[in-house]
């Protein structure tokens, strides 16, 4: 297992390095000049030269990429002399639009995206797995057909439509909840939950529908396995057969998609955060696209890649504990 983990960690490092190189090439080799965007519309040619030198854009592309990688692990300075800007470890670049290191911007926004992703994930797991397992155990019944029709209908609704309808109906129409405005969990847990409830529901409705169909199919296949019939023949209680033997093996495919979905959401839900006005990583990414703030775009892309790769690694490790048949 230790050798396996070492191989996977080396693979993760290689993947992140490749993603960094590709993303860096895309955003720093495009015709748009990051220095011109940072300098502004009234920038003089002399000032543009100074900004390019401060951002390190006057060097060759391999030299820029090497400096960027070095900055991630050791920090770096932008410019020289008294006007130099220091970007501490881990330096993912410096945003001249915000006049802040990219990592500082991400660190400010990550709690919002974490709160949104984790709360929505717990909600969609409860709803999706509950509906899927119930449908599988009552295959062909009216309950099964009703739950699957509801899941198909819910999955067909785009998240922006669901979000707008929730705001219109719950906030503006009924006045049951305030308009979402992020409050830190440590400041006021009740306000934190009430402000995030609608975004949680908007995301959970979409994902729960997909998890319901996936878990239903997986449970139907698992409950038809010979070892399930053996467990029933031994006289084990139906609850034990379903939960301990059926769900434990049947949920293995769910782990895979859950790792991908949660990893992606941890790096920000662009549409949901924009509609509800949540200052998360997704909203930061959207604003960076509008402003052509390339250091922030690159930083968010690398962060998203890290979360997805790390989630996949964690899922592979959990496989060994969920299903002993895949242990290394």
PDB file of C-alpha atoms in Angstrom:
ATOM      1  CA  UNK A   1       0.000   0.000   0.000  1.00  0.00           C
ATOM      2  CA  UNK A   2       2.876   2.362   0.785  1.00  0.00           C
ATOM      3  CA  UNK A   3       4.427   1.751  -2.643  1.00  0.00           C
ATOM      4  CA  UNK A   4       1.052   2.312  -4.249  1.00  0.00           C
ATOM      5  CA  UNK A   5       0.624   5.632  -2.441  1.00  0.00           C
ATOM      6  CA  UNK A   6       4.104   6.754  -3.446  1.00  0.00           C
ATOM      7  CA  UNK A   7       3.388   5.921  -7.085  1.00  0.00           C
ATOM      8  CA  UNK A   8       0.096   7.780  -6.947  1.00  0.00           C
ATOM      9  CA  UNK A   9       1.671  10.820  -5.317  1.00  0.00           C
ATOM     10  CA  UNK A  10       4.316  10.926  -8.010  1.00  0.00           C
ATOM     11  CA  UNK A  11       1.563  10.652 -10.588  1.00  0.00           C
ATOM     12  CA  UNK A  12      -0.347  13.492  -8.922  1.00  0.00           C
ATOM     13  CA  UNK A  13       2.763  15.681  -9.025  1.00  0.00           C
ATOM     14  CA  UNK A  14       3.252  14.879 -12.714  1.00  0.00           C
ATOM     15  CA  UNK A  15      -0.370  15.647 -13.563  1.00  0.00           C
ATOM     16  CA  UNK A  16      -0.297  18.962 -11.716  1.00  0.00           C
ATOM     17  CA  UNK A  17       2.964  19.904 -13.429  1.00  0.00           C
ATOM     18  CA  UNK A  18       1.478  19.104 -16.850  1.00  0.00           C
ATOM     19  CA  UNK A  19      -1.692  21.079 -16.083  1.00  0.00           C
ATOM     20  CA  UNK A  20       0.411  23.992 -14.865  1.00  0.00           C
ATOM     21  CA  UNK A  21       2.485  23.973 -18.060  1.00  0.00           C
ATOM     22  CA  UNK A  22      -0.562  23.740 -20.341  1.00  0.00           C
ATOM     23  CA  UNK A  23      -2.511  26.429 -18.496  1.00  0.00           C
ATOM     24  CA  UNK A  24       0.524  28.698 -18.311  1.00  0.00           C
ATOM     25  CA  UNK A  25       1.049  28.331 -22.061  1.00  0.00           C
ATOM     26  CA  UNK A  26      -2.597  29.055 -22.849  1.00  0.00           C
ATOM     27  CA  UNK A  27      -2.849  32.225 -20.787  1.00  0.00           C
ATOM     28  CA  UNK A  28       0.651  33.625 -21.277  1.00  0.00           C
ATOM     29  CA  UNK A  29       1.080  32.923 -24.979  1.00  0.00           C
ATOM     30  CA  UNK A  30      -2.218  34.443 -26.086  1.00  0.00           C
ATOM     31  CA  UNK A  31      -2.144  37.710 -28.075  1.00  0.00           C
ATOM     32  CA  UNK A  32      -3.600  39.613 -25.096  1.00  0.00           C
ATOM     33  CA  UNK A  33      -0.866  41.312 -23.084  1.00  0.00           C
ATOM     34  CA  UNK A  34      -1.300  40.866 -19.298  1.00  0.00           C
ATOM     35  CA  UNK A  35       0.921  43.883 -18.716  1.00  0.00           C
ATOM     36  CA  UNK A  36      -1.351  46.114 -20.812  1.00  0.00           C
ATOM     37  CA  UNK A  37      -4.394  44.914 -18.877  1.00  0.00           C
ATOM     38  CA  UNK A  38      -2.646  45.568 -15.557  1.00  0.00           C
ATOM     39  CA  UNK A  39      -1.336  48.971 -16.644  1.00  0.00           C
ATOM     40  CA  UNK A  40      -4.698  50.344 -17.774  1.00  0.00           C
ATOM     41  CA  UNK A  41      -6.032  52.175 -20.819  1.00  0.00           C
ATOM     42  CA  UNK A  42      -4.082  55.384 -20.225  1.00  0.00           C
ATOM     43  CA  UNK A  43      -0.773  53.596 -19.776  1.00  0.00           C
ATOM     44  CA  UNK A  44       2.205  55.237 -21.475  1.00  0.00           C
ATOM     45  CA  UNK A  45       4.728  53.137 -23.424  1.00  0.00           C
ATOM     46  CA  UNK A  46       7.380  53.829 -20.781  1.00  0.00           C
ATOM     47  CA  UNK A  47       5.083  52.703 -17.974  1.00  0.00           C
ATOM     48  CA  UNK A  48       4.115  49.608 -19.965  1.00  0.00           C
ATOM     49  CA  UNK A  49       7.789  48.619 -20.200  1.00  0.00           C
ATOM     50  CA  UNK A  50       8.136  49.033 -16.434  1.00  0.00           C
ATOM     51  CA  UNK A  51       5.052  46.912 -15.760  1.00  0.00           C
ATOM     52  CA  UNK A  52       6.244  44.184 -18.119  1.00  0.00           C
ATOM     53  CA  UNK A  53       9.583  44.091 -16.302  1.00  0.00           C
ATOM     54  CA  UNK A  54       7.870  44.000 -12.891  1.00  0.00           C
ATOM     55  CA  UNK A  55       5.658  41.095 -13.984  1.00  0.00           C
ATOM     56  CA  UNK A  56       8.624  39.269 -15.463  1.00  0.00           C
ATOM     57  CA  UNK A  57       7.126  39.308 -18.950  1.00  0.00           C
ATOM     58  CA  UNK A  58      10.309  40.691 -20.496  1.00  0.00           C
ATOM     59  CA  UNK A  59      12.004  37.308 -20.032  1.00  0.00           C
ATOM     60  CA  UNK A  60      11.720  34.199 -22.170  1.00  0.00           C
ATOM     61  CA  UNK A  61       8.704  31.912 -21.711  1.00  0.00           C
ATOM     62  CA  UNK A  62      10.746  29.021 -20.192  1.00  0.00           C
ATOM     63  CA  UNK A  63      12.306  31.482 -17.748  1.00  0.00           C
ATOM     64  CA  UNK A  64       8.859  32.808 -16.798  1.00  0.00           C
ATOM     65  CA  UNK A  65       7.544  29.289 -16.263  1.00  0.00           C
ATOM     66  CA  UNK A  66      10.554  28.331 -14.144  1.00  0.00           C
ATOM     67  CA  UNK A  67      10.077  31.456 -12.012  1.00  0.00           C
ATOM     68  CA  UNK A  68       6.396  30.648 -11.596  1.00  0.00           C
ATOM     69  CA  UNK A  69       7.116  27.089 -10.419  1.00  0.00           C
ATOM     70  CA  UNK A  70       9.823  28.308  -8.060  1.00  0.00           C
ATOM     71  CA  UNK A  71       7.441  30.860  -6.609  1.00  0.00           C
ATOM     72  CA  UNK A  72       4.879  28.179  -5.749  1.00  0.00           C
ATOM     73  CA  UNK A  73       7.358  26.492  -3.386  1.00  0.00           C
ATOM     74  CA  UNK A  74       9.663  29.329  -2.322  1.00  0.00           C
ATOM     75  CA  UNK A  75       7.867  32.594  -3.067  1.00  0.00           C
ATOM     76  CA  UNK A  76       9.156  35.267  -5.423  1.00  0.00           C
ATOM     77  CA  UNK A  77       9.589  39.017  -5.908  1.00  0.00           C
ATOM     78  CA  UNK A  78       7.949  41.055  -8.661  1.00  0.00           C
ATOM     79  CA  UNK A  79      10.118  43.929  -9.773  1.00  0.00           C
ATOM     80  CA  UNK A  80      13.314  45.097  -8.097  1.00  0.00           C
ATOM     81  CA  UNK A  81      14.540  47.765  -5.763  1.00  0.00           C
ATOM     82  CA  UNK A  82      12.345  49.679  -3.358  1.00  0.00           C
ATOM     83  CA  UNK A  83       9.250  49.101  -5.476  1.00  0.00           C
ATOM     84  CA  UNK A  84       9.566  45.317  -5.496  1.00  0.00           C
ATOM     85  CA  UNK A  85       6.472  43.326  -4.516  1.00  0.00           C
ATOM     86  CA  UNK A  86       7.028  40.175  -2.483  1.00  0.00           C
ATOM     87  CA  UNK A  87       4.758  37.204  -3.045  1.00  0.00           C
ATOM     88  CA  UNK A  88       5.188  34.721  -0.182  1.00  0.00           C
ATOM     89  CA  UNK A  89       4.867  30.932  -0.306  1.00  0.00           C
ATOM     90  CA  UNK A  90       2.774  29.548  -1.914  1.00  0.00           C
ATOM     91  CA  UNK A  91       2.960  32.174  -4.630  1.00  0.00           C
ATOM     92  CA  UNK A  92       0.449  31.485  -7.407  1.00  0.00           C
ATOM     93  CA  UNK A  93       1.081  34.845  -9.034  1.00  0.00           C
ATOM     94  CA  UNK A  94       0.276  38.460  -8.278  1.00  0.00           C
ATOM     95  CA  UNK A  95      -2.977  40.125  -9.301  1.00  0.00           C
ATOM     96  CA  UNK A  96      -2.416  43.723 -10.351  1.00  0.00           C
ATOM     97  CA  UNK A  97      -6.183  44.158 -10.626  1.00  0.00           C
ATOM     98  CA  UNK A  98      -6.590  43.531  -6.881  1.00  0.00           C
ATOM     99  CA  UNK A  99      -3.017  44.527  -5.911  1.00  0.00           C
ATOM    100  CA  UNK A 100      -2.769  41.286  -3.947  1.00  0.00           C
ATOM    101  CA  UNK A 101      -1.077  37.885  -4.294  1.00  0.00           C
ATOM    102  CA  UNK A 102      -3.375  35.342  -5.910  1.00  0.00           C
ATOM    103  CA  UNK A 103      -3.079  32.962  -2.952  1.00  0.00           C
ATOM    104  CA  UNK A 104      -4.332  35.680  -0.573  1.00  0.00           C
ATOM    105  CA  UNK A 105      -7.376  36.171  -2.798  1.00  0.00           C
ATOM    106  CA  UNK A 106      -8.024  32.431  -2.891  1.00  0.00           C
ATOM    107  CA  UNK A 107      -7.567  32.041   0.870  1.00  0.00           C
ATOM    108  CA  UNK A 108     -10.207  34.738   1.450  1.00  0.00           C
ATOM    109  CA  UNK A 109     -12.690  33.036  -0.872  1.00  0.00           C
ATOM    110  CA  UNK A 110     -12.065  29.363  -0.039  1.00  0.00           C
ATOM    111  CA  UNK A 111     -14.199  29.278   3.156  1.00  0.00           C
ATOM    112  CA  UNK A 112     -17.232  30.358   1.106  1.00  0.00           C
ATOM    113  CA  UNK A 113     -16.697  27.694  -1.558  1.00  0.00           C
ATOM    114  CA  UNK A 114     -15.950  25.043   1.092  1.00  0.00           C
ATOM    115  CA  UNK A 115     -19.154  25.885   2.947  1.00  0.00           C
ATOM    116  CA  UNK A 116     -21.186  25.770  -0.253  1.00  0.00           C
ATOM    117  CA  UNK A 117     -19.651  22.527  -1.532  1.00  0.00           C
ATOM    118  CA  UNK A 118     -19.694  20.517   1.705  1.00  0.00           C
ATOM    119  CA  UNK A 119     -23.239  21.520   2.671  1.00  0.00           C
ATOM    120  CA  UNK A 120     -24.609  20.792  -0.794  1.00  0.00           C
ATOM    121  CA  UNK A 121     -22.718  17.474  -0.947  1.00  0.00           C
ATOM    122  CA  UNK A 122     -24.200  16.238   2.331  1.00  0.00           C
ATOM    123  CA  UNK A 123     -27.670  17.233   1.185  1.00  0.00           C
ATOM    124  CA  UNK A 124     -27.469  15.583  -2.217  1.00  0.00           C
ATOM    125  CA  UNK A 125     -25.981  12.401  -0.755  1.00  0.00           C
ATOM    126  CA  UNK A 126     -28.884  12.035   1.663  1.00  0.00           C
ATOM    127  CA  UNK A 127     -31.492  12.785  -0.998  1.00  0.00           C
ATOM    128  CA  UNK A 128     -29.848  10.943  -3.899  1.00  0.00           C
ATOM    129  CA  UNK A 129     -28.791   7.786  -2.079  1.00  0.00           C
ATOM    130  CA  UNK A 130     -32.053   7.620  -0.173  1.00  0.00           C
ATOM    131  CA  UNK A 131     -34.103   7.832  -3.363  1.00  0.00           C
ATOM    132  CA  UNK A 132     -31.821   5.454  -5.286  1.00  0.00           C
ATOM    133  CA  UNK A 133     -31.714   2.726  -2.639  1.00  0.00           C
ATOM    134  CA  UNK A 134     -35.471   2.990  -2.051  1.00  0.00           C
ATOM    135  CA  UNK A 135     -36.129   2.617  -5.776  1.00  0.00           C
ATOM    136  CA  UNK A 136     -33.771  -0.358  -6.049  1.00  0.00           C
ATOM    137  CA  UNK A 137     -35.409  -2.195  -3.157  1.00  0.00           C
ATOM    138  CA  UNK A 138     -38.855  -1.533  -4.666  1.00  0.00           C
ATOM    139  CA  UNK A 139     -37.943  -2.130  -8.286  1.00  0.00           C
ATOM    140  CA  UNK A 140     -40.899  -1.859 -10.627  1.00  0.00           C
ATOM    141  CA  UNK A 141     -43.258  -0.438  -8.019  1.00  0.00           C
ATOM    142  CA  UNK A 142     -45.104   2.856  -8.134  1.00  0.00           C
ATOM    143  CA  UNK A 143     -42.577   4.284  -5.678  1.00  0.00           C
ATOM    144  CA  UNK A 144     -39.724   3.303  -7.958  1.00  0.00           C
ATOM    145  CA  UNK A 145     -41.299   4.854 -11.035  1.00  0.00           C
ATOM    146  CA  UNK A 146     -42.313   8.020  -9.196  1.00  0.00           C
ATOM    147  CA  UNK A 147     -38.839   8.599  -7.769  1.00  0.00           C
ATOM    148  CA  UNK A 148     -37.145   8.011 -11.123  1.00  0.00           C
ATOM    149  CA  UNK A 149     -39.552  10.327 -12.954  1.00  0.00           C
ATOM    150  CA  UNK A 150     -38.898  12.982 -10.309  1.00  0.00           C
ATOM    151  CA  UNK A 151     -35.130  12.525 -10.652  1.00  0.00           C
ATOM    152  CA  UNK A 152     -35.257  12.851 -14.443  1.00  0.00           C
ATOM    153  CA  UNK A 153     -37.391  15.985 -14.170  1.00  0.00           C
ATOM    154  CA  UNK A 154     -35.068  17.517 -11.566  1.00  0.00           C
ATOM    155  CA  UNK A 155     -31.921  16.690 -13.552  1.00  0.00           C
ATOM    156  CA  UNK A 156     -33.437  18.430 -16.583  1.00  0.00           C
ATOM    157  CA  UNK A 157     -33.620  21.766 -14.763  1.00  0.00           C
ATOM    158  CA  UNK A 158     -30.474  23.904 -15.157  1.00  0.00           C
ATOM    159  CA  UNK A 159     -29.000  25.107 -11.896  1.00  0.00           C
ATOM    160  CA  UNK A 160     -29.420  28.764 -12.890  1.00  0.00           C
ATOM    161  CA  UNK A 161     -33.161  28.210 -13.450  1.00  0.00           C
ATOM    162  CA  UNK A 162     -33.554  26.435 -10.106  1.00  0.00           C
ATOM    163  CA  UNK A 163     -31.568  29.168  -8.353  1.00  0.00           C
ATOM    164  CA  UNK A 164     -33.664  31.981  -9.807  1.00  0.00           C
ATOM    165  CA  UNK A 165     -36.922  30.181  -8.969  1.00  0.00           C
ATOM    166  CA  UNK A 166     -35.789  29.611  -5.383  1.00  0.00           C
ATOM    167  CA  UNK A 167     -34.917  33.287  -4.972  1.00  0.00           C
ATOM    168  CA  UNK A 168     -38.196  34.379  -6.540  1.00  0.00           C
ATOM    169  CA  UNK A 169     -40.363  31.965  -4.562  1.00  0.00           C
ATOM    170  CA  UNK A 170     -38.676  31.654  -1.166  1.00  0.00           C
ATOM    171  CA  UNK A 171     -37.015  35.052  -0.742  1.00  0.00           C
ATOM    172  CA  UNK A 172     -39.099  37.549  -2.693  1.00  0.00           C
ATOM    173  CA  UNK A 173     -42.445  35.746  -2.743  1.00  0.00           C
ATOM    174  CA  UNK A 174     -42.817  34.071   0.646  1.00  0.00           C
ATOM    175  CA  UNK A 175     -40.093  35.982   2.493  1.00  0.00           C
ATOM    176  CA  UNK A 176     -39.117  32.828   4.396  1.00  0.00           C
ATOM    177  CA  UNK A 177     -35.378  33.358   4.096  1.00  0.00           C
ATOM    178  CA  UNK A 178     -33.125  36.383   3.631  1.00  0.00           C
ATOM    179  CA  UNK A 179     -31.310  36.927   0.370  1.00  0.00           C
ATOM    180  CA  UNK A 180     -28.089  34.888   0.595  1.00  0.00           C
ATOM    181  CA  UNK A 181     -25.159  36.856   1.997  1.00  0.00           C
ATOM    182  CA  UNK A 182     -22.286  34.830   3.346  1.00  0.00           C
ATOM    183  CA  UNK A 183     -21.720  34.869   7.104  1.00  0.00           C
ATOM    184  CA  UNK A 184     -18.770  33.005   8.598  1.00  0.00           C
ATOM    185  CA  UNK A 185     -19.620  29.868  10.527  1.00  0.00           C
ATOM    186  CA  UNK A 186     -17.615  31.046  13.527  1.00  0.00           C
ATOM    187  CA  UNK A 187     -19.478  34.378  13.646  1.00  0.00           C
ATOM    188  CA  UNK A 188     -23.060  33.075  13.576  1.00  0.00           C
ATOM    189  CA  UNK A 189     -23.772  29.385  12.778  1.00  0.00           C
ATOM    190  CA  UNK A 190     -27.510  29.979  12.328  1.00  0.00           C
ATOM    191  CA  UNK A 191     -27.001  32.871   9.891  1.00  0.00           C
ATOM    192  CA  UNK A 192     -24.326  30.818   8.094  1.00  0.00           C
ATOM    193  CA  UNK A 193     -26.774  27.968   7.491  1.00  0.00           C
ATOM    194  CA  UNK A 194     -29.810  30.112   6.643  1.00  0.00           C
ATOM    195  CA  UNK A 195     -27.860  32.164   4.107  1.00  0.00           C
ATOM    196  CA  UNK A 196     -26.490  29.069   2.374  1.00  0.00           C
ATOM    197  CA  UNK A 197     -29.644  26.957   2.459  1.00  0.00           C
ATOM    198  CA  UNK A 198     -30.968  28.082  -0.936  1.00  0.00           C
ATOM    199  CA  UNK A 199     -27.616  27.578  -2.752  1.00  0.00           C
ATOM    200  CA  UNK A 200     -27.340  24.150  -1.095  1.00  0.00           C
ATOM    201  CA  UNK A 201     -30.808  23.204  -2.337  1.00  0.00           C
ATOM    202  CA  UNK A 202     -30.135  24.505  -5.855  1.00  0.00           C
ATOM    203  CA  UNK A 203     -27.002  22.366  -6.196  1.00  0.00           C
ATOM    204  CA  UNK A 204     -28.412  19.374  -4.300  1.00  0.00           C
ATOM    205  CA  UNK A 205     -31.484  19.081  -6.531  1.00  0.00           C
ATOM    206  CA  UNK A 206     -29.296  18.754  -9.618  1.00  0.00           C
ATOM    207  CA  UNK A 207     -26.753  16.332  -8.187  1.00  0.00           C
ATOM    208  CA  UNK A 208     -29.232  14.273  -6.146  1.00  0.00           C
ATOM    209  CA  UNK A 209     -31.109  13.372  -9.315  1.00  0.00           C
ATOM    210  CA  UNK A 210     -27.940  11.959 -10.898  1.00  0.00           C
ATOM    211  CA  UNK A 211     -26.956  10.117  -7.720  1.00  0.00           C
ATOM    212  CA  UNK A 212     -30.427   8.617  -7.411  1.00  0.00           C
ATOM    213  CA  UNK A 213     -30.233   7.010 -10.862  1.00  0.00           C
ATOM    214  CA  UNK A 214     -26.641   5.851 -10.391  1.00  0.00           C
ATOM    215  CA  UNK A 215     -27.226   4.371  -6.929  1.00  0.00           C
ATOM    216  CA  UNK A 216     -30.413   2.646  -8.085  1.00  0.00           C
ATOM    217  CA  UNK A 217     -28.641   0.886 -10.947  1.00  0.00           C
ATOM    218  CA  UNK A 218     -25.692  -0.033  -8.760  1.00  0.00           C
ATOM    219  CA  UNK A 219     -27.869  -1.426  -5.966  1.00  0.00           C
ATOM    220  CA  UNK A 220     -29.973  -3.487  -8.375  1.00  0.00           C
ATOM    221  CA  UNK A 221     -26.823  -5.137  -9.753  1.00  0.00           C
ATOM    222  CA  UNK A 222     -25.371  -5.685  -6.281  1.00  0.00           C
ATOM    223  CA  UNK A 223     -28.539  -7.169  -4.775  1.00  0.00           C
ATOM    224  CA  UNK A 224     -28.564  -9.764  -7.568  1.00  0.00           C
ATOM    225  CA  UNK A 225     -25.057 -11.019  -6.700  1.00  0.00           C
ATOM    226  CA  UNK A 226     -24.638 -14.613  -5.404  1.00  0.00           C
ATOM    227  CA  UNK A 227     -23.171 -13.502  -2.059  1.00  0.00           C
ATOM    228  CA  UNK A 228     -26.349 -11.492  -1.371  1.00  0.00           C
ATOM    229  CA  UNK A 229     -28.465 -14.620  -1.935  1.00  0.00           C
ATOM    230  CA  UNK A 230     -26.100 -16.516   0.350  1.00  0.00           C
ATOM    231  CA  UNK A 231     -26.482 -13.891   3.079  1.00  0.00           C
ATOM    232  CA  UNK A 232     -30.244 -14.122   2.810  1.00  0.00           C
ATOM    233  CA  UNK A 233     -30.141 -17.936   2.859  1.00  0.00           C
ATOM    234  CA  UNK A 234     -28.126 -17.820   6.090  1.00  0.00           C
ATOM    235  CA  UNK A 235     -31.045 -16.020   7.709  1.00  0.00           C
ATOM    236  CA  UNK A 236     -29.431 -12.607   8.148  1.00  0.00           C
ATOM    237  CA  UNK A 237     -31.887  -9.757   8.787  1.00  0.00           C
ATOM    238  CA  UNK A 238     -32.951  -7.843   5.689  1.00  0.00           C
ATOM    239  CA  UNK A 239     -31.498  -4.618   7.121  1.00  0.00           C
ATOM    240  CA  UNK A 240     -28.091  -6.248   7.593  1.00  0.00           C
ATOM    241  CA  UNK A 241     -28.115  -7.702   4.084  1.00  0.00           C
ATOM    242  CA  UNK A 242     -29.056  -4.362   2.540  1.00  0.00           C
ATOM    243  CA  UNK A 243     -26.828  -2.026   4.533  1.00  0.00           C
ATOM    244  CA  UNK A 244     -23.770  -4.095   5.406  1.00  0.00           C
ATOM    245  CA  UNK A 245     -23.499  -6.270   2.300  1.00  0.00           C
ATOM    246  CA  UNK A 246     -25.501  -4.488  -0.408  1.00  0.00           C
ATOM    247  CA  UNK A 247     -24.837  -0.799   0.120  1.00  0.00           C
ATOM    248  CA  UNK A 248     -21.187  -1.255   1.043  1.00  0.00           C
ATOM    249  CA  UNK A 249     -20.387  -2.875  -2.306  1.00  0.00           C
ATOM    250  CA  UNK A 250     -22.996  -1.019  -4.332  1.00  0.00           C
ATOM    251  CA  UNK A 251     -21.756   2.408  -3.314  1.00  0.00           C
ATOM    252  CA  UNK A 252     -18.280   1.917  -4.796  1.00  0.00           C
ATOM    253  CA  UNK A 253     -19.195   3.618  -8.130  1.00  0.00           C
ATOM    254  CA  UNK A 254     -20.801   6.448  -6.145  1.00  0.00           C
ATOM    255  CA  UNK A 255     -17.465   7.179  -4.493  1.00  0.00           C
ATOM    256  CA  UNK A 256     -15.895   7.827  -7.883  1.00  0.00           C
ATOM    257  CA  UNK A 257     -18.405  10.409  -9.066  1.00  0.00           C
ATOM    258  CA  UNK A 258     -18.647  11.925  -5.579  1.00  0.00           C
ATOM    259  CA  UNK A 259     -14.909  12.567  -5.522  1.00  0.00           C
ATOM    260  CA  UNK A 260     -15.044  14.272  -8.923  1.00  0.00           C
ATOM    261  CA  UNK A 261     -18.116  16.343  -8.075  1.00  0.00           C
ATOM    262  CA  UNK A 262     -16.916  17.461  -4.655  1.00  0.00           C
ATOM    263  CA  UNK A 263     -13.421  18.234  -5.960  1.00  0.00           C
ATOM    264  CA  UNK A 264     -14.871  20.407  -8.700  1.00  0.00           C
ATOM    265  CA  UNK A 265     -17.209  22.260  -6.336  1.00  0.00           C
ATOM    266  CA  UNK A 266     -14.451  22.945  -3.817  1.00  0.00           C
ATOM    267  CA  UNK A 267     -12.793  25.094  -6.472  1.00  0.00           C
ATOM    268  CA  UNK A 268     -15.989  27.121  -6.838  1.00  0.00           C
ATOM    269  CA  UNK A 269     -19.442  26.830  -8.361  1.00  0.00           C
ATOM    270  CA  UNK A 270     -19.294  29.690 -10.853  1.00  0.00           C
ATOM    271  CA  UNK A 271     -22.994  29.888 -11.786  1.00  0.00           C
ATOM    272  CA  UNK A 272     -24.389  29.310  -8.289  1.00  0.00           C
ATOM    273  CA  UNK A 273     -22.029  31.748  -6.592  1.00  0.00           C
ATOM    274  CA  UNK A 274     -22.689  34.402  -9.252  1.00  0.00           C
ATOM    275  CA  UNK A 275     -26.493  34.124  -9.024  1.00  0.00           C
ATOM    276  CA  UNK A 276     -26.604  34.164  -5.230  1.00  0.00           C
ATOM    277  CA  UNK A 277     -23.853  36.774  -4.940  1.00  0.00           C
ATOM    278  CA  UNK A 278     -21.585  34.598  -2.823  1.00  0.00           C
ATOM    279  CA  UNK A 279     -17.944  35.800  -2.706  1.00  0.00           C
ATOM    280  CA  UNK A 280     -16.424  32.388  -3.384  1.00  0.00           C
ATOM    281  CA  UNK A 281     -13.712  31.095  -5.671  1.00  0.00           C
ATOM    282  CA  UNK A 282     -16.193  30.624  -8.517  1.00  0.00           C
ATOM    283  CA  UNK A 283     -17.240  34.266  -8.405  1.00  0.00           C
ATOM    284  CA  UNK A 284     -13.574  35.280  -8.238  1.00  0.00           C
ATOM    285  CA  UNK A 285     -12.913  33.209 -11.362  1.00  0.00           C
ATOM    286  CA  UNK A 286     -15.824  34.834 -13.196  1.00  0.00           C
ATOM    287  CA  UNK A 287     -14.635  38.335 -12.286  1.00  0.00           C
ATOM    288  CA  UNK A 288     -11.099  37.435 -13.378  1.00  0.00           C
ATOM    289  CA  UNK A 289     -12.400  36.318 -16.779  1.00  0.00           C
ATOM    290  CA  UNK A 290     -14.284  39.589 -17.208  1.00  0.00           C
ATOM    291  CA  UNK A 291     -11.220  41.625 -16.245  1.00  0.00           C
ATOM    292  CA  UNK A 292      -8.735  39.381 -18.103  1.00  0.00           C
ATOM    293  CA  UNK A 293      -6.864  38.952 -14.822  1.00  0.00           C
ATOM    294  CA  UNK A 294      -4.676  36.116 -16.058  1.00  0.00           C
ATOM    295  CA  UNK A 295      -2.737  35.390 -12.820  1.00  0.00           C
ATOM    296  CA  UNK A 296      -6.022  34.800 -10.988  1.00  0.00           C
ATOM    297  CA  UNK A 297      -7.377  32.628 -13.824  1.00  0.00           C
ATOM    298  CA  UNK A 298      -4.223  30.521 -13.739  1.00  0.00           C
ATOM    299  CA  UNK A 299      -4.321  30.248  -9.936  1.00  0.00           C
ATOM    300  CA  UNK A 300      -7.967  29.126  -9.833  1.00  0.00           C
ATOM    301  CA  UNK A 301      -7.329  26.604 -12.610  1.00  0.00           C
ATOM    302  CA  UNK A 302      -4.425  25.072 -10.705  1.00  0.00           C
ATOM    303  CA  UNK A 303      -6.462  25.010  -7.498  1.00  0.00           C
ATOM    304  CA  UNK A 304      -9.332  23.232  -9.251  1.00  0.00           C
ATOM    305  CA  UNK A 305      -6.927  20.684 -10.741  1.00  0.00           C
ATOM    306  CA  UNK A 306      -5.399  20.064  -7.314  1.00  0.00           C
ATOM    307  CA  UNK A 307      -8.780  19.462  -5.668  1.00  0.00           C
ATOM    308  CA  UNK A 308      -9.942  17.070  -8.388  1.00  0.00           C
ATOM    309  CA  UNK A 309      -6.695  15.079  -8.430  1.00  0.00           C
ATOM    310  CA  UNK A 310      -6.573  14.964  -4.624  1.00  0.00           C
ATOM    311  CA  UNK A 311     -10.204  13.846  -4.462  1.00  0.00           C
ATOM    312  CA  UNK A 312      -9.494  11.027  -6.934  1.00  0.00           C
ATOM    313  CA  UNK A 313      -6.534   9.879  -4.849  1.00  0.00           C
ATOM    314  CA  UNK A 314      -8.619   9.901  -1.680  1.00  0.00           C
ATOM    315  CA  UNK A 315     -11.371   7.923  -3.408  1.00  0.00           C
ATOM    316  CA  UNK A 316      -8.898   5.261  -4.541  1.00  0.00           C
ATOM    317  CA  UNK A 317      -7.678   4.909  -0.951  1.00  0.00           C
ATOM    318  CA  UNK A 318     -11.231   4.658   0.381  1.00  0.00           C
ATOM    319  CA  UNK A 319     -11.983   1.872  -2.105  1.00  0.00           C
ATOM    320  CA  UNK A 320      -9.836  -0.505  -0.051  1.00  0.00           C
ATOM    321  CA  UNK A 321     -11.934   0.132   3.052  1.00  0.00           C
ATOM    322  CA  UNK A 322     -15.331   0.099   1.341  1.00  0.00           C
ATOM    323  CA  UNK A 323     -14.737  -2.977  -0.834  1.00  0.00           C
ATOM    324  CA  UNK A 324     -11.996  -5.404   0.276  1.00  0.00           C
ATOM    325  CA  UNK A 325     -11.950  -6.943  -3.219  1.00  0.00           C
ATOM    326  CA  UNK A 326      -9.957  -3.994  -4.580  1.00  0.00           C
ATOM    327  CA  UNK A 327      -7.267  -3.929  -1.889  1.00  0.00           C
ATOM    328  CA  UNK A 328      -3.705  -3.759  -3.122  1.00  0.00           C
TER     329      UNK A 328
END
